[in-house]
Amino acid sequence: MTEATLGAAPLTRESALPASLEGGEPLALSRLRELALAAYREMPWPSSTRDEDWRRTAQIDKLDPASFSPSSASPWLPELAGPGPKSSASLFTGAPQAGVESPEARGLRGALTSEPDRWVQLLGSVAPPGLRKLVALNTARFVDGALVHVGRGEQLELPIRLVHGVGDGEASFPRTLIVLEEGASATVLEEWLSPPDARGLLVPVAEVIVGRGARLTHLVSQRLGERSVLQSTLRARQLEGSSYDLSFVLLGGSWSKSYLEVEMAGEGSEFRSAGLCVGRGSQHFDIQTLQDHMARGAVSDLLYRAAVAERARSVFAGLIRVEEGAQKTNAYVQNRNLLLSPTAKADSNPTLEILANDVRCTHGTAAGRIDEEQLFYCQSRGVTREEARRLVVEGFFADVVDHFPEGELREAARGWVLDALDELSRSGALSASPG
Amino acid sequence: MSDLLEISGLQVEVEGKRILDGVDLTVPTGEVHALMGPNGAGKTSLGYAVMGHPKYQVVGGQILWKGESVLGTPPEQRARRGLFLSLQYPTAIPGVSTANFLRSALKGLGKELPARELLKEVRAQLSLLKMDQAFLSRYINDNFSGGEKKRMEIVQLAVLRPEMAILDETDSGLDVDALRTVAEGVNRVREGGMGVLIITHYQRILEYITPDRVHVMAAGRVIASGGRELVTEIERTGYDPMLRAAGIEEVLPAAAVSG
Ligand SMILES: Nc1ncnc2c1ncn2[C@@H]1O[C@H](COP(=O)(O)OP(=O)(O)OP(=O)(O)O)[C@@H](O)[C@H]1O
Ligand SMILES: [Mg+2]
């Protein structure tokens, strides 16, 4: 059955035609696609009235994948992404010729077609198709992406850069697989982009396996154009004694739902994460995190700060789950929100689900406005009110920025945040009187 | 003779409550005036009103600086015109380093310095104020001790170099050595001709920074002005005789609040 004979949209809410890799689909992958397709058909489209996950993001009720055409080429992506920090490899999904591969970082399509036995089995091993509807869709539809594989004990100095994007009227399903073998260490920058005016749907799925004693530093930067929609899943599994450091910067899109999920599957593993969001206009950011403690003595710590202006809205749900037997767990989740206008909104819902008895878990949440005394203090020293507001917002993000990977990546990420704050100033969103 | 701060008949309200009730006070540039008075007299409020704190609404009277009214102008404009207010309780801004804060302030004042010169200048002032260089990258006033906050105000004064400084109880909470350090800091900036209105409860700082005139506030207005002898008189007798002479019965701060 080809798309032509079916004569229907390749994607609908009910069903999807599975994609197949250019240059030949390995048999194992076809089987995975079939499973994914079955899962996709079986699961209902998410609903803001029925699904707890979607209660505050009713945009999902109106999203129709049929209104986007699946795309596999994004020749414009490298130019949109810009030069980026110095890296050992850079991959652009949909524009492979522009990238620079390395033994550790390759296009996913190439890796799957040349070594199917090795890599196909890992797809869906962390984020199985049945995890949720849009993961099933990505699994059925991805045509490329990135594979990062760092061998046993290998230490990569320079970061690996992965860029995914979506164009106007298109839907794109990039897939990333990051595998660090025992004792390996690497830094990965992952960017999600779309052109400023593009109305696209980006559905990336990234699966991460951090092997025993391995160390992964991961920076995710979401800078979609303001008319695009993002449905992302990033799910990691950490083995014994591994450490995973995740920073995330959410700046773009008209609306987005981002799942960040980590399985603390190995004893004594460590997860440190900090992220931020800057929203304006009618932007809507929904982020849902999971710190799943399955093994003893693991530490996880997640901090998320959102500053929302105008009518923008931030939705955060952060779950710490401590499974039976995961004694000596240390887990923290914290969300702080800064409301920059009376019409901006932030919902915050950190929760604990604890089935072990010898654990330390805390969660915190706060929402506030810019303090008038802070503004006066800045102003009395000569700083304009608008600049003062900007300064205070910058300060609000300081501990997240400090968490970004040191060096060029931090400077790049700081630059994206400062650009977003400039944009707030330019649009007048910062000069609005406090609510 | 226009280089002066001239406050006349100033009436100020906070949320509809009268706080200042006809303050008259003039400080020529280059002179040092002390402002004393019991708790709740309105001294801090006067500083806020001069600097343009939005909560302190001027409902009557005038504030002239160099012959021009500052009323209706935002605080940053008053700062740009040369006014500075050292706060009784300096505000912390978490996440904003001292260096970054001062960079923004200098930029706002139109006195931008190249990054290296700025750092050099702040470092120099930190050591003059006997503060650790680590304060450069610490978040401004965040988790500073009381005395550290006061010293940081003087570091800023020295970097920003205003023409007129209102120092609101900059001496409170300082140990004896710090008091001298801070006073010397103020005096160094004064060499450039800066005027000072120093709000204090204690004689001690005035031994280092000697006032040309002394004013006493109570119940939201200035009830006495005179030379240095006023300070010794207050030390000896307290405020009661002056209050009685001004027809103010209660010494309670509540007396400052009418309506
Ligand atoms: N923001 C405010 N809201 C309500 N009341 C205020 C406010 N600011 C000042 N007041 C009141 O105005 C009066 C004067 O206060 P102010 O702080 O100016 O006194 P002060 O002379 O500086 O006192 P102290 O010597 O204790 O510092 C006090 O009764 C105080 O409670
Ligand atoms: Mg006071």
XYZ file of C-alpha atoms in Angstrom, chain A residues 13 45-63 134 229-232 254-259 282-288 313-317 345-347:
46
model
C -5.775 11.540 14.118
C -6.231 11.381 20.245
C -5.359 13.194 23.489
C -8.115 15.252 25.000
C -8.006 18.189 27.383
C -11.178 17.005 29.051
C -10.307 13.327 29.425
C -6.540 13.287 29.915
C -4.905 14.665 33.015
C -1.734 15.362 30.972
C -3.650 17.734 28.732
C -6.006 19.411 31.180
C -4.418 22.838 30.752
C -3.473 22.581 27.102
C -6.723 22.524 25.199
C -4.863 23.363 21.989
C -4.453 19.618 21.550
C -8.195 19.291 20.933
C -7.859 21.366 17.773
C -4.567 19.988 16.495
C 2.739 11.113 19.522
C 3.747 23.662 17.274
C 6.021 21.306 19.179
C 5.181 17.865 20.602
C 8.390 16.523 22.037
C 2.906 29.114 19.366
C 2.289 26.262 21.740
C 4.244 23.257 22.847
C 4.058 20.172 24.958
C 7.398 18.816 26.084
C 7.885 15.634 28.013
C -0.116 34.217 23.404
C 2.636 31.607 23.607
C 1.806 28.507 25.606
C 4.440 26.217 27.070
C 3.400 22.947 28.644
C 6.185 20.935 30.152
C 5.788 17.649 31.927
C 1.103 30.849 29.769
C 3.358 28.317 31.396
C 2.108 24.923 32.495
C 4.354 22.707 34.545
C 3.720 19.254 35.907
C -0.510 32.844 33.626
C 1.451 30.034 35.203
C 0.206 26.698 36.461
